[in-house]
């Protein structure tokens, strides 16, 4: 039996071989991983714990919060605020940034997260997840403000997600490939179950919410129509469709077997560039996808090159198998010429 490599050993060896993980970053990742274990325990209680249903409150996005959204947010805040590795945190569930209280030492990292993405799936027992992204604060000495967070995705030093599904799996990159760790519930430990994750450049599987078809821009309609035309059409092959309506689950499938995920701009809310958030959904997922050999654009440019203007900025997302993402992006760019 191959020796079981723990998350700690993986991080220590990444530091030894690639110098990518200073001790404070290793502490941050291990604390987030421990928080995800705690969240998975709450998620797995389901109806047995008082954790289903809504919390009768709304988040900054105006979305009704699920009880688990709030629980997961609190778990991540409490787990990370005391360690001395963070200057501040930002969350989908909080309007402003959360500056580490003065009673704790301040660190140089900035942590952003969607504490429980896909929460509309909680009550119907479908996979959901926690998404996180890590930046370094500019060493300008002063305090910390929202402006410190407004860095492009290329500045991320680490990113990952935890998917709470049939298995609880932590997926992580620190800039040297993608690794997957499965939670061993008997030992309570994360075990390396896949390293050097790679996405095939081509695919026959697309993920998009088809109920929005009449609202899409022409390039998206063009691409999906070609997929639907199958082997008799211009693509010369049949395609399959998946849509979990939980980004973490859809991205996990793409990291596992390839595919393309799209949540594009549509004319339902034309003033918004898309539904998903740049800082704590699109950027961390784009980092993982690119590190696994895939591509991620907003239809026109690399998502990780976008310089954010606001903390909760939204973005159109096209990510996954490189050749498919490049095809969709080319259709958008041709439309502009
Ligand atoms: P729709 C979940 O609410 C989420 O933010 C993503 O996880 C998911 O990909 C998307 O929204 C689903 O959106 O419009 O299909 O319900």
Coordinates of C-alpha atoms and ligand atoms in Angstrom, one line a residue:
X1 CA 0.0 0.0 0.0
X2 CA 1.5 3.4 -1.0
X3 CA 2.4 5.4 2.1
X4 CA -0.3 7.8 3.1
X5 CA 0.9 11.4 2.7
X6 CA -0.7 13.9 5.1
X7 CA -1.5 17.5 4.2
X8 CA 1.2 18.6 6.6
X9 CA 3.8 16.4 5.0
X10 CA 2.8 17.6 1.5
X11 CA 3.2 21.2 2.6
X12 CA 6.5 20.6 4.2
X13 CA 7.8 18.8 1.1
X14 CA 6.5 21.6 -1.2
X15 CA 8.5 24.0 1.0
X16 CA 11.6 21.8 0.9
X17 CA 11.5 21.2 -2.8
X18 CA 10.0 24.4 -4.2
X19 CA 10.3 27.0 -1.4
X20 CA 6.7 27.9 -2.1
X21 CA 5.2 27.8 1.4
X22 CA 6.7 29.9 4.2
X23 CA 5.7 28.7 7.6
X24 CA 3.0 31.4 8.0
X25 CA 1.4 30.3 4.8
X26 CA 1.6 26.6 5.8
X27 CA -0.1 27.5 9.1
X28 CA -2.8 29.4 7.1
X29 CA -3.5 26.4 4.8
X30 CA -3.6 23.9 7.7
X31 CA -6.0 26.2 9.7
X32 CA -8.3 26.6 6.7
X33 CA -8.2 22.8 6.2
X34 CA -9.1 22.2 9.9
X35 CA -12.0 24.7 9.6
X36 CA -13.3 22.8 6.5
X37 CA -13.3 19.6 8.6
X38 CA -15.5 21.3 11.1
X39 CA -17.8 22.6 8.4
X40 CA -18.1 19.1 6.9
X41 CA -19.2 17.8 10.3
X42 CA -22.0 20.4 10.4
X43 CA -22.9 19.8 6.7
X44 CA -23.1 16.0 7.3
X45 CA -25.5 16.4 10.2
X46 CA -28.2 17.5 7.7
X47 CA -31.7 17.3 9.3
X48 CA -30.2 15.8 12.5
X49 CA -28.6 19.1 13.4
X50 CA -30.4 22.5 13.5
X51 CA -28.5 23.6 10.4
X52 CA -31.0 23.3 7.5
X53 CA -33.2 26.0 6.2
X54 CA -32.8 29.8 6.0
X55 CA -31.5 32.1 8.7
X56 CA -34.2 34.8 8.0
X57 CA -31.3 37.2 7.1
X58 CA -29.8 38.5 3.8
X59 CA -26.1 38.8 2.9
X60 CA -24.4 41.7 1.2
X61 CA -25.6 40.4 -2.1
X62 CA -29.2 40.6 -1.1
X63 CA -29.4 36.8 -1.0
X64 CA -31.3 35.0 1.7
X65 CA -28.7 33.3 4.0
X66 CA -28.9 29.7 4.9
X67 CA -28.1 28.8 8.5
X68 CA -25.1 26.9 7.2
X69 CA -23.8 30.0 5.3
X70 CA -23.6 31.8 8.7
X71 CA -22.2 28.8 10.6
X72 CA -19.4 28.2 7.9
X73 CA -18.5 31.9 7.9
X74 CA -18.2 32.0 11.7
X75 CA -16.1 28.8 11.7
X76 CA -13.6 30.3 9.2
X77 CA -13.4 33.6 11.1
X78 CA -12.9 32.0 14.5
X79 CA -10.4 29.5 13.2
X80 CA -8.2 32.1 11.4
X81 CA -8.3 35.3 13.5
X82 CA -5.9 34.3 16.3
X83 CA -3.0 32.6 14.5
X84 CA -0.9 35.7 13.6
X85 CA -0.8 34.7 9.9
X86 CA -3.5 37.1 8.7
X87 CA -4.0 40.8 8.4
X88 CA -7.6 40.5 7.4
X89 CA -10.3 38.4 5.8
X90 CA -13.1 38.9 3.3
X91 CA -16.2 36.8 2.8
X92 CA -19.2 36.6 0.5
X93 CA -21.3 36.7 3.7
X94 CA -19.8 40.0 5.0
X95 CA -20.1 43.5 3.4
X96 CA -16.7 44.8 4.5
X97 CA -13.4 43.2 5.3
X98 CA -12.8 41.6 8.7
X99 CA -9.6 43.1 10.2
X100 CA -7.8 40.8 12.7
X101 CA -8.6 42.2 16.1
X102 CA -5.8 44.1 18.0
X103 CA -5.8 41.4 20.7
X104 CA -4.2 39.1 18.2
X105 CA -0.9 39.4 16.3
X106 CA -1.3 40.6 12.7
X107 CA 0.2 38.7 9.8
X108 CA 1.0 39.5 6.1
X109 CA -1.7 37.3 4.4
X110 CA -5.2 38.2 3.2
X111 CA -7.8 35.4 3.2
X112 CA -10.9 35.6 1.1
X113 CA -13.6 32.9 1.0
X114 CA -17.1 31.9 0.0
X115 CA -17.8 29.9 3.1
X116 CA -20.5 27.7 1.6
X117 CA -20.9 27.9 -2.1
X118 CA -23.9 26.3 -3.7
X119 CA -25.9 26.7 -0.5
X120 CA -29.2 26.5 -2.5
X121 CA -28.3 22.7 -2.6
X122 CA -28.0 22.3 1.2
X123 CA -31.6 21.3 1.8
X124 CA -31.7 18.8 -1.1
X125 CA -28.5 17.0 -0.1
X126 CA -26.4 17.9 -3.2
X127 CA -22.6 18.6 -3.0
X128 CA -21.6 22.1 -1.7
X129 CA -18.3 23.6 -0.8
X130 CA -16.0 26.2 0.7
X131 CA -13.8 28.2 -1.7
X132 CA -10.8 30.2 -0.6
X133 CA -8.1 32.4 -2.0
X134 CA -4.9 33.8 -0.4
X135 CA -3.1 37.1 -1.2
X136 CA -0.2 38.8 0.5
X137 CA -0.7 42.3 1.8
X138 CA 1.6 44.9 0.3
X139 CA 4.4 45.6 2.8
X140 CA 3.5 49.2 3.0
X141 CA 3.6 49.1 6.8
X142 CA 0.3 50.9 7.5
X143 CA -2.9 49.1 8.6
X144 CA -5.1 47.1 6.2
X145 CA -8.0 48.2 4.1
X146 CA -10.3 46.9 1.3
X147 CA -7.8 48.4 -1.2
X148 CA -5.2 45.8 -0.1
X149 CA -7.5 43.1 -1.4
X150 CA -8.0 44.6 -4.9
X151 CA -5.2 42.6 -6.5
X152 CA -5.5 40.6 -9.8
X153 CA -5.8 36.8 -9.5
X154 CA -2.2 36.4 -10.7
X155 CA -1.1 37.7 -7.2
X156 CA -2.7 34.7 -5.4
X157 CA -0.2 32.7 -3.4
X158 CA -2.6 29.8 -2.7
X159 CA -6.2 28.8 -3.5
X160 CA -8.4 25.9 -3.1
X161 CA -11.8 24.5 -2.2
X162 CA -13.3 21.8 -0.1
X163 CA -16.2 19.9 -1.6
X164 CA -18.7 18.3 0.8
X165 CA -20.0 15.4 -1.2
X166 CA -19.9 11.6 -1.1
X167 CA -16.3 12.2 0.0
X168 CA -15.0 15.3 1.6
X169 CA -12.1 16.4 -0.6
X170 CA -9.7 19.4 -0.2
X171 CA -8.2 20.6 -3.5
X172 CA -5.3 23.0 -3.2
X173 CA -2.6 24.8 -5.2
X174 CA 0.3 26.9 -4.0
X175 CA 1.5 27.6 -7.5
X176 CA 3.1 24.3 -8.3
X177 CA 0.3 22.1 -9.6
X178 CA -2.9 20.9 -8.0
X179 CA -3.3 18.3 -5.3
X180 CA -6.3 16.6 -3.9
X181 CA -6.7 15.4 -0.3
X182 CA -9.5 13.1 0.9
X183 CA -10.7 13.4 4.5
X184 CA -10.1 10.1 6.4
X185 CA -13.0 10.4 8.9
X186 CA -11.6 7.6 11.1
X187 CA -8.3 9.4 11.6
X188 CA -9.7 12.9 11.2
X189 CA -6.9 13.6 8.8
X190 CA -6.5 14.8 5.2
X191 CA -4.7 12.2 3.0
X192 CA -3.1 13.0 -0.4
X193 CA -5.2 11.0 -2.9
X194 CA -4.2 12.7 -6.2
X195 CA -1.2 14.9 -7.0
X196 CA -0.3 16.7 -10.3
X197 CA -4.0 16.9 -11.3
X198 CA -4.2 17.5 -15.1
X199 CA -7.2 18.6 -17.2
X200 CA -7.4 17.2 -20.8
X201 CA -7.3 20.0 -23.4
X202 CA -10.4 18.7 -25.2
X203 CA -13.7 17.5 -23.9
X204 CA -17.2 16.4 -24.8
X205 CA -18.9 17.7 -21.7
X206 CA -20.2 21.2 -21.1
X207 CA -21.8 22.7 -17.9
X208 CA -24.1 25.7 -18.2
X209 CA -27.6 26.5 -16.9
X210 CA -29.6 25.8 -20.1
X211 CA -32.7 27.6 -18.8
X212 CA -31.0 30.9 -19.5
X213 CA -30.5 30.1 -23.2
X214 CA -32.8 32.9 -24.5
X215 CA -30.8 35.4 -22.4
X216 CA -27.3 34.6 -23.6
X217 CA -25.1 36.7 -25.9
X218 CA -24.6 35.4 -29.5
X219 CA -21.1 33.9 -29.0
X220 CA -22.4 31.7 -26.1
X221 CA -25.5 30.6 -28.1
X222 CA -23.2 29.9 -31.1
X223 CA -20.9 27.6 -29.0
X224 CA -23.7 25.7 -27.3
X225 CA -25.7 25.3 -30.5
X226 CA -22.6 23.7 -32.1
X227 CA -22.3 21.3 -29.1
X228 CA -26.0 20.4 -29.4
X229 CA -25.7 19.7 -33.1
X230 CA -23.5 16.7 -32.2
X231 CA -21.6 14.6 -34.6
X232 CA -23.7 15.7 -37.6
X233 CA -22.8 19.3 -36.7
X234 CA -19.6 21.4 -37.2
X235 CA -17.9 19.8 -34.1
X236 CA -18.2 16.3 -35.5
X237 CA -18.8 14.8 -32.1
X238 CA -21.6 14.4 -29.6
X239 CA -21.5 16.4 -26.3
X240 CA -22.9 15.6 -22.9
X241 CA -24.2 18.2 -20.4
X242 CA -23.9 18.5 -16.6
X243 CA -25.1 21.3 -14.3
X244 CA -25.0 20.7 -10.6
X245 CA -25.7 24.4 -9.8
X246 CA -22.8 24.2 -7.3
X247 CA -19.7 25.7 -8.7
X248 CA -17.4 23.6 -6.5
X249 CA -19.1 20.3 -7.6
X250 CA -18.9 21.3 -11.3
X251 CA -15.3 22.5 -11.1
X252 CA -14.3 19.3 -9.2
X253 CA -15.8 17.2 -12.0
X254 CA -13.8 19.2 -14.5
X255 CA -10.6 18.9 -12.6
X256 CA -11.3 15.1 -12.4
X257 CA -12.2 14.4 -16.0
X258 CA -12.2 17.6 -18.0
X259 CA -15.1 19.7 -19.4
X260 CA -16.1 23.3 -19.8
X261 CA -18.0 25.4 -17.2
X262 CA -19.8 28.5 -18.2
X263 CA -21.7 31.2 -16.2
X264 CA -21.6 33.9 -18.8
X265 CA -23.1 37.4 -18.9
X266 CA -26.8 37.4 -19.8
X267 CA -29.4 40.0 -20.4
X268 CA -31.5 39.2 -17.3
X269 CA -29.4 41.8 -15.4
X270 CA -27.4 43.4 -18.2
X271 CA -25.7 45.9 -15.8
X272 CA -23.9 42.9 -14.1
X273 CA -20.9 41.3 -15.9
X274 CA -22.0 37.9 -14.6
X275 CA -23.4 36.1 -11.5
X276 CA -20.2 34.7 -9.9
X277 CA -17.8 36.8 -7.8
X278 CA -14.3 37.5 -8.9
X279 CA -12.3 37.6 -5.7
X280 CA -13.5 34.4 -3.9
X281 CA -15.1 32.3 -6.6
X282 CA -13.7 33.0 -10.1
X283 CA -10.1 33.8 -9.1
X284 CA -9.4 30.8 -6.9
X285 CA -11.1 28.4 -9.3
X286 CA -9.1 30.0 -12.2
X287 CA -5.8 29.5 -10.3
X288 CA -6.6 25.8 -9.8
X289 CA -7.8 25.3 -13.4
X290 CA -4.7 27.0 -14.9
X291 CA -2.4 25.1 -12.6
X292 CA -4.0 21.9 -13.9
X293 CA -3.4 22.9 -17.5
X294 CA -6.8 24.4 -18.2
X295 CA -7.8 28.0 -19.1
X296 CA -10.2 30.5 -17.6
X297 CA -11.5 33.7 -19.2
X298 CA -14.4 36.0 -18.9
X299 CA -15.1 35.4 -22.5
X300 CA -12.7 38.0 -23.6
X301 CA -9.7 38.1 -21.3
X302 CA -7.9 35.9 -18.8
X303 CA -9.8 36.1 -15.5
X304 CA -6.7 36.2 -13.4
X305 CA -5.5 39.4 -15.2
X306 CA -8.6 41.4 -14.2
X307 CA -7.7 44.1 -11.7
X308 CA -10.6 44.3 -9.3
X309 CA -12.4 47.6 -8.6
X310 CA -14.7 46.3 -5.8
X311 CA -14.4 43.5 -3.2
X312 CA -17.7 41.8 -4.3
X313 CA -17.2 42.4 -8.0
X314 CA -18.9 39.9 -10.3
X315 CA -17.5 38.4 -13.5
X316 CA -18.5 36.2 -16.4
X317 CA -16.8 32.8 -16.2
X318 CA -15.7 30.4 -18.9
X319 CA -13.3 27.8 -17.6
X320 CA -12.0 24.3 -18.1
X321 CA -10.5 22.3 -20.9
X322 CA -8.1 24.7 -22.7
X323 CA -9.1 24.1 -26.3
X324 CA -12.8 24.6 -25.5
X325 CA -12.3 27.8 -23.5
X326 CA -10.1 29.2 -26.3
X327 CA -12.9 28.4 -28.8
X328 CA -15.6 30.2 -26.7
X329 CA -13.2 33.1 -26.2
X330 CA -12.5 33.3 -29.9
X331 CA -16.2 33.5 -30.7
X332 CA -16.5 36.5 -28.3
X333 CA -13.5 38.2 -29.8
X334 CA -14.7 37.6 -33.4
X335 CA -18.0 39.2 -32.4
X336 CA -16.1 42.4 -31.4
X337 CA -14.2 42.6 -34.7
Ligands
LIG1 P1 -28.0 29.0 -11.0 C1 -24.5 28.8 -6.4 O1 -25.5 29.6 -5.9 C2 -23.7 29.5 -7.4 O2 -23.2 30.7 -6.9 C3 -22.6 28.6 -8.0 O3 -22.1 27.7 -7.1 C4 -23.3 27.9 -9.1 O4 -22.5 27.5 -10.2 C5 -24.4 29.0 -9.6 O5 -24.6 29.9 -8.5 C6 -25.7 28.3 -10.0 O6 -26.5 29.4 -10.5 O7 -28.4 30.3 -11.6 O8 -27.8 27.9 -12.0 O9 -28.8 28.6 -9.8

